Amino acid sequence: MENVTVISHPLVQHSLTRLRDAGTPSGEFRRLVGEVATLMLYEATRELAVAPQSVRTPVARARGTRLASQGVLVPIMRAGLGMLEPMLQLIPGARVGFVGLKRDEETLRAITYHESLPRSTMQFEVFVLDPMLATGGSANAALDLVKARGARAVRLIHLLAAPEGIRAVHAKHPGTQIFTAAIDQKLNNRGYIVPGLGDAGDRIFSE
């Protein structure tokens, strides 16, 4: 699919299999979410702008680069919180915004209950974090919010995606880059990804 990157690295796929396993305990599940998210961030940040920088080593001066922008990480609460801290260890200078969304189980529409974003995101690369891209409702709602703050370059990072969710995002926000560890078969009649890994939020937070 265009503008979709499936990260097939062996370490990502190994950890994803453990995440899918219903027998994986919550503590390990939480750790694996962080591991996969960090590995995926390497790919999602591949095209970040850099600027030249010169430093002095213990021997001589060396030419190098630095990030021109640290970017903004925006987890969709609550499950996206499980991806945030490991990513901040990789990019400690990143700004952080939060979007709280819950799904109406009857209509499957995303309802915003919290928004805390930088006043302007125009000059930043924005990464929206959520383990699951299912119907696309939450992703589209988050994209609406960050673009309302001026964001031009937004990437979505998900552990799993459903074809329906990818189509929904690209129908409303064409050109949005999506990074995922797998594209699963479909959604069931409750809007859950099949085969998926269950409710990521519940499994992260032991409910």
PDB file of C-alpha atoms in Angstrom:
ATOM      1  CA  MET A   1       0.000   0.000   0.000  1.00  0.00           C
ATOM      2  CA  GLU A   2       1.202   3.500  -0.821  1.00  0.00           C
ATOM      3  CA  ASN A   3       2.487   5.581   2.122  1.00  0.00           C
ATOM      4  CA  VAL A   4       2.467   2.513   4.382  1.00  0.00           C
ATOM      5  CA  THR A   5       5.723   1.060   5.700  1.00  0.00           C
ATOM      6  CA  VAL A   6       5.537  -2.427   7.196  1.00  0.00           C
ATOM      7  CA  ILE A   7       8.594  -2.957   9.387  1.00  0.00           C
ATOM      8  CA  SER A   8       9.588  -6.566   8.891  1.00  0.00           C
ATOM      9  CA  HIS A   9      12.797  -6.534  10.930  1.00  0.00           C
ATOM     10  CA  PRO A  10      13.251  -9.922  12.675  1.00  0.00           C
ATOM     11  CA  LEU A  11      13.394  -8.357  16.157  1.00  0.00           C
ATOM     12  CA  VAL A  12      10.141  -6.490  15.532  1.00  0.00           C
ATOM     13  CA  GLN A  13       8.378  -9.579  14.222  1.00  0.00           C
ATOM     14  CA  HIS A  14       9.663 -11.768  17.060  1.00  0.00           C
ATOM     15  CA  SER A  15       8.358  -9.317  19.670  1.00  0.00           C
ATOM     16  CA  LEU A  16       5.086  -8.867  17.797  1.00  0.00           C
ATOM     17  CA  THR A  17       4.461 -12.607  18.012  1.00  0.00           C
ATOM     18  CA  ARG A  18       4.918 -12.457  21.784  1.00  0.00           C
ATOM     19  CA  LEU A  19       2.514  -9.508  21.922  1.00  0.00           C
ATOM     20  CA  ARG A  20      -0.125 -11.475  20.037  1.00  0.00           C
ATOM     21  CA  ASP A  21       0.128 -14.422  22.450  1.00  0.00           C
ATOM     22  CA  ALA A  22      -2.794 -14.297  24.895  1.00  0.00           C
ATOM     23  CA  GLY A  23      -0.547 -15.998  27.460  1.00  0.00           C
ATOM     24  CA  THR A  24       2.008 -13.174  27.568  1.00  0.00           C
ATOM     25  CA  PRO A  25       1.764 -11.567  31.043  1.00  0.00           C
ATOM     26  CA  SER A  26       1.041  -7.856  31.372  1.00  0.00           C
ATOM     27  CA  GLY A  27       4.529  -6.891  32.543  1.00  0.00           C
ATOM     28  CA  GLU A  28       6.175  -8.564  29.569  1.00  0.00           C
ATOM     29  CA  PHE A  29       3.509  -7.182  27.235  1.00  0.00           C
ATOM     30  CA  ARG A  30       4.234  -3.651  28.456  1.00  0.00           C
ATOM     31  CA  ARG A  31       7.980  -4.137  27.965  1.00  0.00           C
ATOM     32  CA  LEU A  32       7.522  -5.570  24.478  1.00  0.00           C
ATOM     33  CA  VAL A  33       5.300  -2.665  23.410  1.00  0.00           C
ATOM     34  CA  GLY A  34       8.139  -0.328  24.333  1.00  0.00           C
ATOM     35  CA  GLU A  35      10.737  -2.432  22.535  1.00  0.00           C
ATOM     36  CA  VAL A  36       8.745  -2.634  19.307  1.00  0.00           C
ATOM     37  CA  ALA A  37       7.875   1.063  19.424  1.00  0.00           C
ATOM     38  CA  THR A  38      11.538   2.011  19.796  1.00  0.00           C
ATOM     39  CA  LEU A  39      12.623  -0.193  16.919  1.00  0.00           C
ATOM     40  CA  MET A  40       9.867   1.241  14.734  1.00  0.00           C
ATOM     41  CA  LEU A  41      10.892   4.789  15.594  1.00  0.00           C
ATOM     42  CA  TYR A  42      14.285   4.195  13.955  1.00  0.00           C
ATOM     43  CA  GLU A  43      12.494   3.643  10.641  1.00  0.00           C
ATOM     44  CA  ALA A  44       9.918   6.404  11.138  1.00  0.00           C
ATOM     45  CA  THR A  45      12.650   8.998  11.813  1.00  0.00           C
ATOM     46  CA  ARG A  46      14.853   7.959   8.903  1.00  0.00           C
ATOM     47  CA  GLU A  47      14.082  11.154   6.966  1.00  0.00           C
ATOM     48  CA  LEU A  48      14.308  13.646   9.831  1.00  0.00           C
ATOM     49  CA  ALA A  49      16.167  16.803   8.846  1.00  0.00           C
ATOM     50  CA  VAL A  50      19.709  17.181  10.190  1.00  0.00           C
ATOM     51  CA  ALA A  51      22.188  20.031  10.355  1.00  0.00           C
ATOM     52  CA  PRO A  52      25.995  19.859  10.286  1.00  0.00           C
ATOM     53  CA  GLN A  53      27.825  20.054  13.593  1.00  0.00           C
ATOM     54  CA  SER A  54      31.485  19.975  14.493  1.00  0.00           C
ATOM     55  CA  VAL A  55      32.676  18.517  17.802  1.00  0.00           C
ATOM     56  CA  ARG A  56      36.020  17.954  19.451  1.00  0.00           C
ATOM     57  CA  THR A  57      36.876  14.344  20.228  1.00  0.00           C
ATOM     58  CA  PRO A  58      39.716  13.472  22.691  1.00  0.00           C
ATOM     59  CA  VAL A  59      41.977  13.367  19.613  1.00  0.00           C
ATOM     60  CA  ALA A  60      40.840  16.006  17.110  1.00  0.00           C
ATOM     61  CA  ARG A  61      37.825  17.804  15.694  1.00  0.00           C
ATOM     62  CA  ALA A  62      35.214  15.752  13.834  1.00  0.00           C
ATOM     63  CA  ARG A  63      32.391  16.662  11.534  1.00  0.00           C
ATOM     64  CA  GLY A  64      28.982  15.256  12.388  1.00  0.00           C
ATOM     65  CA  THR A  65      25.298  16.077  12.343  1.00  0.00           C
ATOM     66  CA  ARG A  66      22.557  16.973  14.795  1.00  0.00           C
ATOM     67  CA  LEU A  67      18.810  16.801  14.515  1.00  0.00           C
ATOM     68  CA  ALA A  68      17.439  20.027  13.089  1.00  0.00           C
ATOM     69  CA  SER A  69      14.193  19.390  14.999  1.00  0.00           C
ATOM     70  CA  GLN A  70      13.504  16.996  17.863  1.00  0.00           C
ATOM     71  CA  GLY A  71       9.905  16.540  16.759  1.00  0.00           C
ATOM     72  CA  VAL A  72       6.700  16.123  18.730  1.00  0.00           C
ATOM     73  CA  LEU A  73       5.483  12.782  20.084  1.00  0.00           C
ATOM     74  CA  VAL A  74       1.713  12.560  20.502  1.00  0.00           C
ATOM     75  CA  PRO A  75       0.438   9.391  22.184  1.00  0.00           C
ATOM     76  CA  ILE A  76      -3.277   8.686  21.917  1.00  0.00           C
ATOM     77  CA  MET A  77      -4.356   7.906  25.463  1.00  0.00           C
ATOM     78  CA  ARG A  78      -4.430   5.574  26.981  1.00  0.00           C
ATOM     79  CA  ALA A  79      -2.780   2.744  25.060  1.00  0.00           C
ATOM     80  CA  GLY A  80      -0.364   5.096  23.272  1.00  0.00           C
ATOM     81  CA  LEU A  81       1.212   5.937  26.622  1.00  0.00           C
ATOM     82  CA  GLY A  82       2.860   2.518  26.553  1.00  0.00           C
ATOM     83  CA  MET A  83       4.869   3.633  23.515  1.00  0.00           C
ATOM     84  CA  LEU A  84       5.915   7.061  24.791  1.00  0.00           C
ATOM     85  CA  GLU A  85       8.591   6.558  27.447  1.00  0.00           C
ATOM     86  CA  PRO A  86      10.818   4.223  25.403  1.00  0.00           C
ATOM     87  CA  MET A  87      10.668   6.678  22.495  1.00  0.00           C
ATOM     88  CA  LEU A  88      11.650   9.564  24.773  1.00  0.00           C
ATOM     89  CA  GLN A  89      14.751   7.609  25.733  1.00  0.00           C
ATOM     90  CA  LEU A  90      15.674   7.629  22.056  1.00  0.00           C
ATOM     91  CA  ILE A  91      14.750  11.302  21.465  1.00  0.00           C
ATOM     92  CA  PRO A  92      14.937  12.910  24.931  1.00  0.00           C
ATOM     93  CA  GLY A  93      14.613  16.415  23.484  1.00  0.00           C
ATOM     94  CA  ALA A  94      11.283  15.736  21.782  1.00  0.00           C
ATOM     95  CA  ARG A  95       8.238  17.724  22.772  1.00  0.00           C
ATOM     96  CA  VAL A  96       5.226  15.776  23.941  1.00  0.00           C
ATOM     97  CA  GLY A  97       1.526  16.334  23.351  1.00  0.00           C
ATOM     98  CA  PHE A  98      -1.399  14.234  24.509  1.00  0.00           C
ATOM     99  CA  VAL A  99      -4.712  13.368  22.888  1.00  0.00           C
ATOM    100  CA  GLY A 100      -7.354  11.495  24.862  1.00  0.00           C
ATOM    101  CA  LEU A 101      -9.851   9.588  22.746  1.00  0.00           C
ATOM    102  CA  LYS A 102     -12.386   6.918  23.579  1.00  0.00           C
ATOM    103  CA  ARG A 103     -14.463   4.860  21.212  1.00  0.00           C
ATOM    104  CA  ASP A 104     -18.239   4.810  21.278  1.00  0.00           C
ATOM    105  CA  GLU A 105     -18.811   1.052  21.251  1.00  0.00           C
ATOM    106  CA  GLU A 106     -22.104   1.423  19.366  1.00  0.00           C
ATOM    107  CA  THR A 107     -21.092   3.830  16.607  1.00  0.00           C
ATOM    108  CA  LEU A 108     -17.321   3.056  16.742  1.00  0.00           C
ATOM    109  CA  ARG A 109     -16.698   6.808  16.503  1.00  0.00           C
ATOM    110  CA  ALA A 110     -13.831   8.434  18.394  1.00  0.00           C
ATOM    111  CA  ILE A 111     -14.805  10.900  21.131  1.00  0.00           C
ATOM    112  CA  THR A 112     -12.201  13.441  22.289  1.00  0.00           C
ATOM    113  CA  TYR A 113     -12.022  13.878  26.058  1.00  0.00           C
ATOM    114  CA  HIS A 114      -8.575  15.481  26.385  1.00  0.00           C
ATOM    115  CA  GLU A 115      -6.207  17.563  24.262  1.00  0.00           C
ATOM    116  CA  SER A 116      -2.841  18.930  25.345  1.00  0.00           C
ATOM    117  CA  LEU A 117      -0.681  19.907  22.383  1.00  0.00           C
ATOM    118  CA  PRO A 118       2.050  22.474  21.717  1.00  0.00           C
ATOM    119  CA  ARG A 119       0.500  25.808  20.729  1.00  0.00           C
ATOM    120  CA  SER A 120       1.984  25.466  17.263  1.00  0.00           C
ATOM    121  CA  THR A 121       3.305  22.339  15.585  1.00  0.00           C
ATOM    122  CA  MET A 122       4.013  24.001  12.249  1.00  0.00           C
ATOM    123  CA  GLN A 123       7.812  23.764  12.515  1.00  0.00           C
ATOM    124  CA  PHE A 124       7.895  20.243  13.930  1.00  0.00           C
ATOM    125  CA  GLU A 125       7.728  16.711  12.623  1.00  0.00           C
ATOM    126  CA  VAL A 126       4.828  15.076  14.498  1.00  0.00           C
ATOM    127  CA  PHE A 127       4.587  11.390  15.382  1.00  0.00           C
ATOM    128  CA  VAL A 128       1.193  10.093  16.520  1.00  0.00           C
ATOM    129  CA  LEU A 129       1.508   6.961  18.656  1.00  0.00           C
ATOM    130  CA  ASP A 130      -1.176   4.314  19.087  1.00  0.00           C
ATOM    131  CA  PRO A 131      -0.693   0.533  19.208  1.00  0.00           C
ATOM    132  CA  MET A 132      -3.699  -0.204  16.992  1.00  0.00           C
ATOM    133  CA  LEU A 133      -5.001   1.324  13.757  1.00  0.00           C
ATOM    134  CA  ALA A 134      -8.416  -0.329  13.601  1.00  0.00           C
ATOM    135  CA  THR A 135     -11.317   1.691  12.191  1.00  0.00           C
ATOM    136  CA  GLY A 136      -9.131   4.762  11.722  1.00  0.00           C
ATOM    137  CA  GLY A 137     -11.463   6.925  13.801  1.00  0.00           C
ATOM    138  CA  SER A 138      -8.949   7.708  16.546  1.00  0.00           C
ATOM    139  CA  ALA A 139      -6.109   8.286  14.092  1.00  0.00           C
ATOM    140  CA  ASN A 140      -8.217  10.688  12.020  1.00  0.00           C
ATOM    141  CA  ALA A 141      -9.369  12.564  15.117  1.00  0.00           C
ATOM    142  CA  ALA A 142      -5.763  12.939  16.267  1.00  0.00           C
ATOM    143  CA  LEU A 143      -4.683  14.074  12.805  1.00  0.00           C
ATOM    144  CA  ASP A 144      -7.462  16.672  12.801  1.00  0.00           C
ATOM    145  CA  LEU A 145      -6.220  18.038  16.133  1.00  0.00           C
ATOM    146  CA  VAL A 146      -2.505  18.245  15.313  1.00  0.00           C
ATOM    147  CA  LYS A 147      -3.164  19.707  11.868  1.00  0.00           C
ATOM    148  CA  ALA A 148      -5.375  22.353  13.473  1.00  0.00           C
ATOM    149  CA  ARG A 149      -2.194  23.428  15.315  1.00  0.00           C
ATOM    150  CA  GLY A 150      -0.375  23.790  12.001  1.00  0.00           C
ATOM    151  CA  ALA A 151       1.327  20.407  11.640  1.00  0.00           C
ATOM    152  CA  ARG A 152       2.363  19.681   8.081  1.00  0.00           C
ATOM    153  CA  ALA A 153       4.475  16.533   8.451  1.00  0.00           C
ATOM    154  CA  VAL A 154       2.667  13.883  10.512  1.00  0.00           C
ATOM    155  CA  ARG A 155       3.561  10.206  10.768  1.00  0.00           C
ATOM    156  CA  LEU A 156       1.439   7.522  12.415  1.00  0.00           C
ATOM    157  CA  ILE A 157       3.200   4.715  14.299  1.00  0.00           C
ATOM    158  CA  HIS A 158       1.165   1.583  15.097  1.00  0.00           C
ATOM    159  CA  LEU A 159       2.031  -1.948  16.159  1.00  0.00           C
ATOM    160  CA  LEU A 160      -0.834  -3.318  14.052  1.00  0.00           C
ATOM    161  CA  ALA A 161      -3.078  -1.936  11.338  1.00  0.00           C
ATOM    162  CA  ALA A 162      -6.267  -3.126   9.655  1.00  0.00           C
ATOM    163  CA  PRO A 163      -6.846  -2.471   5.940  1.00  0.00           C
ATOM    164  CA  GLU A 164     -10.067  -0.621   6.830  1.00  0.00           C
ATOM    165  CA  GLY A 165      -8.188   1.777   9.096  1.00  0.00           C
ATOM    166  CA  ILE A 166      -5.508   2.482   6.516  1.00  0.00           C
ATOM    167  CA  ARG A 167      -8.156   3.264   3.893  1.00  0.00           C
ATOM    168  CA  ALA A 168     -10.044   5.522   6.311  1.00  0.00           C
ATOM    169  CA  VAL A 169      -6.929   7.538   7.149  1.00  0.00           C
ATOM    170  CA  HIS A 170      -5.857   7.950   3.547  1.00  0.00           C
ATOM    171  CA  ALA A 171      -9.386   8.907   2.497  1.00  0.00           C
ATOM    172  CA  LYS A 172      -9.488  11.778   5.003  1.00  0.00           C
ATOM    173  CA  HIS A 173      -5.794  12.653   5.210  1.00  0.00           C
ATOM    174  CA  PRO A 174      -4.208  11.685   1.877  1.00  0.00           C
ATOM    175  CA  GLY A 175      -0.471  11.198   1.898  1.00  0.00           C
ATOM    176  CA  THR A 176      -0.187  10.495   5.616  1.00  0.00           C
ATOM    177  CA  GLN A 177       2.710   8.147   6.273  1.00  0.00           C
ATOM    178  CA  ILE A 178       1.814   5.081   8.306  1.00  0.00           C
ATOM    179  CA  PHE A 179       4.373   2.829   9.986  1.00  0.00           C
ATOM    180  CA  THR A 180       3.244  -0.533  11.315  1.00  0.00           C
ATOM    181  CA  ALA A 181       4.683  -3.927  12.208  1.00  0.00           C
ATOM    182  CA  ALA A 182       1.879  -5.774  10.388  1.00  0.00           C
ATOM    183  CA  ILE A 183      -1.285  -5.310   8.357  1.00  0.00           C
ATOM    184  CA  ASP A 184      -3.809  -7.829   9.643  1.00  0.00           C
ATOM    185  CA  GLN A 185      -6.738  -9.454   7.856  1.00  0.00           C
ATOM    186  CA  LYS A 186      -9.754  -7.347   8.770  1.00  0.00           C
ATOM    187  CA  LEU A 187     -11.973  -5.900  11.500  1.00  0.00           C
ATOM    188  CA  ASN A 188     -14.636  -7.971  13.203  1.00  0.00           C
ATOM    189  CA  ASN A 189     -18.176  -6.702  13.815  1.00  0.00           C
ATOM    190  CA  ARG A 190     -17.027  -4.995  17.032  1.00  0.00           C
ATOM    191  CA  GLY A 191     -14.295  -3.058  15.250  1.00  0.00           C
ATOM    192  CA  TYR A 192     -11.423  -5.155  16.638  1.00  0.00           C
ATOM    193  CA  ILE A 193      -8.467  -6.182  14.494  1.00  0.00           C
ATOM    194  CA  VAL A 194      -8.383  -9.865  13.461  1.00  0.00           C
ATOM    195  CA  PRO A 195      -6.232 -11.714  14.440  1.00  0.00           C
ATOM    196  CA  GLY A 196      -4.872  -8.712  16.323  1.00  0.00           C
ATOM    197  CA  LEU A 197      -3.635  -8.891  19.894  1.00  0.00           C
ATOM    198  CA  GLY A 198      -6.730  -7.972  21.889  1.00  0.00           C
ATOM    199  CA  ASP A 199      -7.264  -4.661  23.694  1.00  0.00           C
ATOM    200  CA  ALA A 200      -3.772  -3.150  23.922  1.00  0.00           C
ATOM    201  CA  GLY A 201      -4.753  -0.702  26.656  1.00  0.00           C
ATOM    202  CA  ASP A 202      -6.195  -3.417  28.886  1.00  0.00           C
ATOM    203  CA  ARG A 203      -3.151  -5.630  28.384  1.00  0.00           C
ATOM    204  CA  ILE A 204      -0.682  -2.798  29.037  1.00  0.00           C
ATOM    205  CA  PHE A 205      -2.439  -1.673  32.200  1.00  0.00           C
ATOM    206  CA  SER A 206      -3.405  -5.130  33.539  1.00  0.00           C
ATOM    207  CA  GLU A 207      -7.179  -4.865  33.242  1.00  0.00           C
TER     208      GLU A 207
END
